[in-house]
Amino acid sequence: MFPSPHAPSVERRPVVVVGAGPAGLTVGNILRAAAVDCVVLETESREFIETRPRAGVIEEGAVRGLAAGLLARAQVHDECEFRFGGERYRFRYHELTARHHYVYPQPLLVTDLVREYADVRGGDIRFGVREVRLHDLETDRPAVSYLCPETGERRVVHCDFVAGCDGARGVSREAVPAWRARLARRDHGIGWLALLAEAPPSADCVVFGVHPRGFAGHMARSPEVTRYYLQCAPGDDPENWPHDRVWAELRARLGAAGAQPLAEGRLIEKRVLDMHNYVVPPMVFGRLFLAGDGAHLTAPIAAKGLNLALHDAFLLGDALVALITGGDTDGLAGYSAACLRRAWDYQEFSEWLSGIYHGTASGDRYHAATTLARLRRLFTSPAAARAFAEQYLGAADAY
Ligand code: FAD
């Protein structure tokens, strides 16, 4: 039962942030930097979120305010490589856009953001909370409640705004009634075996293997750890992929003339991701503002999810500060539309890239041949190359 607002455990903050992923922590840091009080609620432990392996490729435009640790330690990438037909094709995107990618593992980014929020800025973050619920979102006095991990007691935080940053499996999106949320979903019908290998990178850049046996990807994470992907059947069991099968398949799909042999290593993560995307427009319901994977999921195909989460968080954090400290309502009023323009653009890119990655393994000779034509065009048409580079880097002037 919802406790009385007069109960001793009831507290009040301008903003409650649900979820301590990249989106929630970035919103929290922007609020704290502007001396706006908030609390961040997270179901997992600090140790868990600081070690959860996920993304690593970050756009230049998505590092604002995260720069300290990242700029000191991230690798800077200026080009990537496609391998198809037994050949290697370098794609020098920096030459086309003057932009680069940072490669910085998500656990390090989250560690930096937690430290900045909690240890440096003294922000309130509560780990291990359970059964988070959102209340009265359509009123000007919303609240978020949760079970305290120490006492098991339900605690309530009253607030003015809720930032729903709890990812794809959170509760914020569920709090938007079905009549309001117009979820749009795309299922690619394809699985990726996501692997982390205790092995140094085997190329000096991200490598995409487009092969009749299926897509394979190689992405450096650190000098000791490399992420690999292998296209597989959706819902496949990782146990079907023992060490020897994984490395044989990676060698076949990433093999090309003059390519460095793959450095093998122990597989420390092995899980199957079903490739699907969704968007939940609008990203606002009353006083709830969704950000990141809670509002839109992009399969790792285009490496865009973390970037979108950060772009949302910058807009939301700035808009909340503008309203709370200066009474400016424009940012929050335009928040959903501004985020959705970029989100749909990235969705479309992910869709296009999925065609390239998976077309040659579709079993359809016509589709396989047009896929290769698309891919060759990137290396024969400067206009096509520039358009691809702009989307790959998220570098368009306007979204
Ligand atoms: P999350 O990171 O999911 O954070 C949400 C947080 O909320 C979590 O800490 C969760 O524990 C917490 N939470 C959940 N439920 C609740 C609740 N009820 N109450 C309170 N807290 C809750 N993106 C890229 O841009 N580049 C890449 O290279 C890339 N590679 C990827 C590789 C893999 C294998 C995967 C799985 C994803 C990849 N992504 C990539 C996507 C990226 O990791 C996500 O888009 C990103 O984590 C989204 O951040 P977020 O803050 O929105 O959500």
XYZ file of C-alpha atoms in Angstrom, residues 4-397:
394
model
C 0.849 8.450 3.724
C 2.868 11.550 2.688
C 3.175 12.254 6.439
C 4.935 8.974 7.217
C 8.473 9.460 8.610
C 10.113 7.579 5.735
C 8.700 9.979 3.112
C 11.172 12.359 1.511
C 11.097 14.919 -1.267
C 13.588 15.699 -4.088
C 13.214 17.753 -7.279
C 14.222 14.761 -9.431
C 14.277 10.992 -8.982
C 16.454 9.170 -11.505
C 15.521 5.506 -11.986
C 18.516 3.451 -13.138
C 22.278 3.985 -12.827
C 23.352 3.120 -16.365
C 25.119 5.625 -18.611
C 21.880 7.607 -19.139
C 20.835 7.856 -15.486
C 24.326 8.633 -14.198
C 24.827 11.324 -16.825
C 21.520 12.980 -15.914
C 22.522 12.728 -12.235
C 25.904 14.329 -12.892
C 24.409 17.221 -14.876
C 21.906 17.879 -12.057
C 24.569 17.721 -9.340
C 26.896 20.011 -11.312
C 24.080 22.596 -11.328
C 23.391 22.031 -7.599
C 19.986 20.464 -8.323
C 19.200 17.814 -5.734
C 18.260 14.326 -6.893
C 18.445 10.672 -5.958
C 19.462 7.804 -8.250
C 17.818 4.410 -7.627
C 19.516 1.250 -8.934
C 18.445 -2.371 -8.508
C 21.962 -3.823 -8.841
C 25.069 -3.354 -6.684
C 27.812 -0.826 -7.450
C 30.265 -3.619 -8.161
C 27.847 -5.247 -10.610
C 27.221 -2.138 -12.712
C 30.921 -1.248 -12.724
C 31.852 -4.621 -14.228
C 28.881 -5.368 -16.550
C 30.444 -5.745 -20.029
C 28.570 -4.149 -22.924
C 29.414 -1.315 -25.290
C 32.720 0.188 -26.249
C 32.403 2.365 -29.337
C 31.564 5.959 -28.471
C 30.950 8.870 -30.823
C 32.974 12.032 -30.410
C 29.782 14.050 -29.899
C 28.686 11.830 -27.008
C 31.564 12.498 -24.606
C 30.618 15.942 -23.282
C 31.205 16.077 -19.542
C 32.565 12.536 -19.479
C 35.838 13.661 -20.862
C 38.291 13.387 -17.967
C 38.802 9.627 -17.652
C 37.726 8.852 -21.147
C 40.009 11.266 -22.961
C 42.979 10.131 -20.899
C 42.457 6.426 -21.446
C 40.285 5.793 -24.519
C 41.707 4.565 -27.780
C 40.998 6.875 -30.725
C 39.857 5.133 -33.918
C 39.924 6.839 -37.331
C 39.055 3.932 -39.612
C 37.406 0.541 -39.766
C 37.792 -2.436 -42.074
C 35.305 -4.520 -44.036
C 36.292 -7.998 -45.160
C 34.382 -9.706 -47.938
C 35.187 -11.909 -50.911
C 38.493 -12.831 -49.249
C 39.753 -9.215 -49.416
C 40.241 -6.362 -46.914
C 38.757 -2.909 -47.484
C 39.825 -0.037 -45.239
C 37.171 2.625 -44.614
C 38.933 5.854 -43.549
C 36.051 7.738 -41.981
C 38.167 10.424 -40.303
C 39.278 11.628 -43.733
C 35.625 12.031 -44.712
C 34.172 13.591 -41.558
C 37.126 14.920 -39.502
C 35.536 12.913 -36.651
C 36.733 9.823 -34.831
C 35.362 7.160 -32.488
C 36.543 6.546 -28.950
C 36.907 2.950 -27.854
C 36.283 2.870 -24.120
C 34.618 -0.101 -22.398
C 31.223 0.704 -20.890
C 32.209 -0.644 -17.423
C 35.002 1.962 -17.259
C 32.606 4.696 -18.352
C 30.062 3.669 -15.705
C 32.825 3.513 -13.075
C 33.898 7.070 -13.991
C 30.309 8.327 -13.881
C 29.519 6.724 -10.501
C 32.732 8.064 -8.995
C 32.013 11.564 -10.292
C 28.402 11.504 -9.079
C 28.764 9.783 -5.711
C 32.373 10.263 -4.567
C 33.281 13.636 -6.091
C 29.919 15.431 -6.087
C 28.450 13.647 -3.053
C 25.329 12.571 -4.966
C 22.750 10.268 -3.352
C 22.670 6.872 -5.064
C 20.894 3.841 -3.601
C 21.989 0.436 -4.829
C 20.120 -2.841 -4.505
C 16.649 -1.285 -4.302
C 13.795 -3.670 -5.098
C 10.296 -3.483 -6.564
C 10.574 0.087 -7.825
C 7.194 1.664 -8.597
C 6.280 4.981 -10.194
C 3.214 6.854 -8.918
C 0.972 9.772 -9.903
C 2.961 10.596 -13.021
C 0.123 12.627 -14.508
C 0.001 14.961 -11.511
C 2.444 17.708 -10.534
C 3.382 15.636 -7.440
C 4.697 12.321 -8.751
C 6.578 9.866 -6.556
C 8.798 6.816 -6.803
C 8.735 4.059 -4.196
C 10.979 1.045 -3.615
C 11.728 -1.654 -1.089
C 14.781 -0.745 0.980
C 17.344 -3.596 0.724
C 18.358 -3.295 4.392
C 14.941 -3.143 6.076
C 12.555 -4.468 3.448
C 10.429 -1.377 4.167
C 8.747 0.453 1.258
C 10.207 3.942 0.997
C 8.724 6.809 -0.990
C 10.483 9.742 -2.610
C 8.150 12.539 -3.701
C 9.471 14.655 -6.543
C 8.689 17.070 -9.360
C 10.139 14.958 -12.173
C 11.093 11.331 -12.785
C 13.920 10.460 -15.191
C 13.193 6.926 -16.420
C 16.678 5.632 -17.253
C 16.273 1.971 -16.298
C 17.084 0.361 -19.621
C 15.293 -2.244 -21.684
C 14.070 -4.318 -18.740
C 13.143 -1.518 -16.361
C 9.802 -0.445 -14.950
C 9.624 3.135 -16.241
C 8.446 2.226 -19.720
C 5.863 -0.121 -18.182
C 4.479 2.801 -16.181
C 3.323 4.454 -19.402
C -0.216 3.190 -20.074
C -0.760 1.186 -23.257
C -3.127 3.819 -24.675
C -0.279 6.358 -24.554
C 2.841 4.391 -25.536
C 2.968 3.634 -29.246
C 5.784 1.105 -29.195
C 7.216 0.438 -32.662
C 9.317 -2.714 -32.892
C 11.495 -4.383 -35.522
C 12.710 -7.944 -35.141
C 15.572 -8.832 -37.475
C 15.037 -12.597 -37.027
C 18.783 -12.952 -36.464
C 20.920 -13.788 -33.440
C 24.434 -12.659 -32.579
C 26.705 -14.687 -30.365
C 28.362 -11.936 -28.299
C 31.804 -12.982 -27.102
C 34.504 -11.462 -24.956
C 37.877 -13.110 -25.425
C 40.870 -12.844 -23.120
C 43.033 -12.069 -26.120
C 44.666 -8.965 -27.564
C 43.003 -7.372 -30.596
C 44.022 -8.946 -33.916
C 43.669 -5.743 -35.950
C 44.272 -2.065 -35.290
C 40.603 -1.162 -35.878
C 37.038 -2.480 -35.806
C 36.615 -5.246 -38.405
C 33.344 -6.325 -40.034
C 33.404 -9.726 -41.740
C 30.611 -10.062 -44.325
C 30.593 -13.726 -45.243
C 28.196 -16.278 -46.767
C 28.419 -18.228 -43.466
C 27.195 -15.142 -41.591
C 28.461 -11.889 -40.140
C 31.460 -11.711 -37.794
C 32.765 -8.671 -35.929
C 36.035 -7.842 -34.181
C 36.191 -4.901 -31.766
C 39.091 -4.028 -29.491
C 38.112 -3.373 -25.883
C 41.560 -3.160 -24.258
C 45.079 -4.502 -24.931
C 44.029 -7.723 -23.143
C 40.358 -8.158 -24.108
C 38.612 -8.249 -27.491
C 34.909 -8.373 -28.304
C 33.812 -10.663 -31.125
C 30.402 -11.271 -32.637
C 29.193 -14.217 -34.703
C 25.840 -14.236 -36.466
C 23.822 -17.268 -35.357
C 20.226 -18.452 -35.251
C 17.988 -16.371 -32.967
C 17.537 -18.083 -29.612
C 20.580 -20.319 -30.230
C 22.105 -21.864 -27.116
C 25.619 -20.521 -26.307
C 26.487 -24.093 -25.276
C 26.259 -24.985 -28.987
C 29.362 -22.847 -29.434
C 32.354 -24.526 -27.727
C 35.771 -22.851 -27.863
C 37.021 -24.669 -30.995
C 33.854 -24.012 -32.999
C 33.912 -20.312 -32.104
C 37.515 -19.807 -33.182
C 37.147 -21.881 -36.357
C 34.118 -19.841 -37.372
C 35.797 -16.517 -36.529
C 38.833 -17.506 -38.591
C 36.620 -18.463 -41.549
C 34.433 -15.368 -41.493
C 37.180 -12.825 -40.727
C 39.793 -14.422 -42.954
C 41.122 -12.252 -45.806
C 44.276 -11.828 -47.849
C 47.046 -10.306 -45.749
C 44.989 -10.296 -42.550
C 46.813 -10.805 -39.270
C 45.979 -14.257 -37.790
C 43.473 -14.084 -34.919
C 45.013 -14.239 -31.453
C 42.995 -16.901 -29.626
C 42.100 -16.676 -25.957
C 39.730 -17.929 -23.284
C 36.099 -16.885 -23.863
C 35.023 -14.980 -20.757
C 31.565 -13.978 -22.031
C 29.381 -15.949 -24.407
C 25.728 -15.087 -24.862
C 23.199 -14.942 -27.654
C 21.490 -11.612 -28.369
C 18.383 -11.610 -30.544
C 18.662 -8.628 -32.849
C 15.665 -6.398 -32.336
C 15.007 -2.691 -32.143
C 12.154 -0.650 -30.672
C 11.162 2.949 -30.097
C 8.552 4.208 -27.632
C 7.154 7.531 -28.823
C 6.546 9.861 -27.123
C 9.340 9.641 -24.551
C 7.270 11.627 -22.060
C 4.273 10.724 -19.949
C 3.154 13.452 -17.540
C 6.170 14.096 -15.268
C 8.047 10.985 -16.471
C 10.822 11.480 -19.056
C 12.295 8.317 -20.565
C 15.948 8.257 -21.676
C 18.269 5.652 -23.209
C 17.352 2.010 -23.741
C 14.157 2.526 -21.751
C 12.884 4.650 -24.620
C 14.536 3.032 -27.626
C 16.624 -0.059 -28.174
C 19.054 -0.434 -31.051
C 20.623 -3.856 -31.418
C 24.450 -3.687 -31.290
C 24.465 -3.892 -35.121
C 25.292 -0.197 -35.465
C 26.896 0.377 -32.013
C 24.467 3.217 -31.338
C 22.613 2.371 -28.086
C 25.086 3.881 -25.641
C 25.524 6.918 -27.857
C 21.792 7.529 -28.029
C 21.521 7.072 -24.253
C 24.175 9.757 -23.731
C 22.615 12.159 -26.239
C 19.211 11.780 -24.486
C 20.801 12.292 -21.089
C 22.503 15.541 -22.102
C 19.225 16.941 -23.412
C 17.231 15.773 -20.391
C 19.776 16.910 -17.809
C 20.094 20.355 -19.413
C 16.322 20.737 -19.778
C 15.663 19.804 -16.134
C 18.326 22.239 -14.927
C 16.926 25.019 -17.149
C 13.446 24.529 -15.751
C 14.339 23.970 -12.107
C 16.890 26.759 -11.836
C 15.540 29.260 -14.374
C 11.902 28.424 -15.070
C 12.675 27.759 -18.745
C 10.183 25.156 -20.033
C 11.329 24.982 -23.671
C 13.872 22.184 -23.214
C 11.471 19.766 -21.567
C 8.675 20.684 -23.991
C 10.875 19.793 -26.966
C 12.721 16.901 -25.307
C 10.886 13.943 -26.800
C 10.788 15.306 -30.354
C 14.495 16.228 -30.288
C 15.554 12.781 -29.021
C 13.280 10.913 -31.389
C 14.695 12.617 -34.477
C 18.154 11.231 -33.687
C 16.754 7.890 -32.451
C 14.833 7.260 -35.681
C 17.824 8.288 -37.785
C 20.021 5.789 -35.923
C 17.302 3.132 -36.209
C 17.234 3.587 -39.958
C 21.042 3.276 -40.078
C 20.875 0.101 -38.006
C 18.297 -1.302 -40.429
C 20.478 -0.440 -43.431
C 23.585 -1.896 -41.818
C 21.735 -5.065 -40.915
C 21.040 -5.535 -44.626
C 24.770 -5.244 -45.370
C 25.927 -7.509 -42.555
C 23.414 -10.290 -43.011
C 22.459 -10.166 -46.703
C 25.160 -12.467 -48.060
C 24.166 -15.201 -45.592
C 20.430 -14.884 -46.306
C 20.355 -17.909 -48.586
C 18.781 -15.697 -51.259
C 21.204 -15.280 -54.188
C 19.553 -12.097 -55.433
C 19.680 -10.477 -51.978
C 23.275 -11.633 -51.459
C 24.389 -10.038 -54.745
C 22.655 -6.697 -54.077
C 24.232 -6.648 -50.598
C 27.679 -6.961 -52.113
C 26.842 -4.223 -54.629
C 25.905 -1.914 -51.740
C 29.100 -2.770 -49.942
C 31.322 -2.222 -53.005
C 29.674 1.164 -53.536
C 31.177 2.373 -50.249
C 34.613 1.885 -51.811
C 33.871 3.148 -55.328
C 31.553 6.135 -54.780
C 32.860 9.062 -52.695
C 29.285 10.310 -52.229
C 28.130 6.944 -50.850
C 31.217 6.771 -48.611
C 30.583 10.249 -47.181
C 26.925 9.457 -46.466
C 27.894 6.233 -44.686
C 30.654 7.925 -42.673
C 28.301 10.661 -41.501
C 25.806 8.127 -40.142
C 28.463 5.814 -38.722
C 29.937 8.738 -36.757
C 26.599 10.375 -35.879
C 28.061 13.514 -37.437
C 25.124 15.098 -39.252
C 24.724 18.844 -38.631
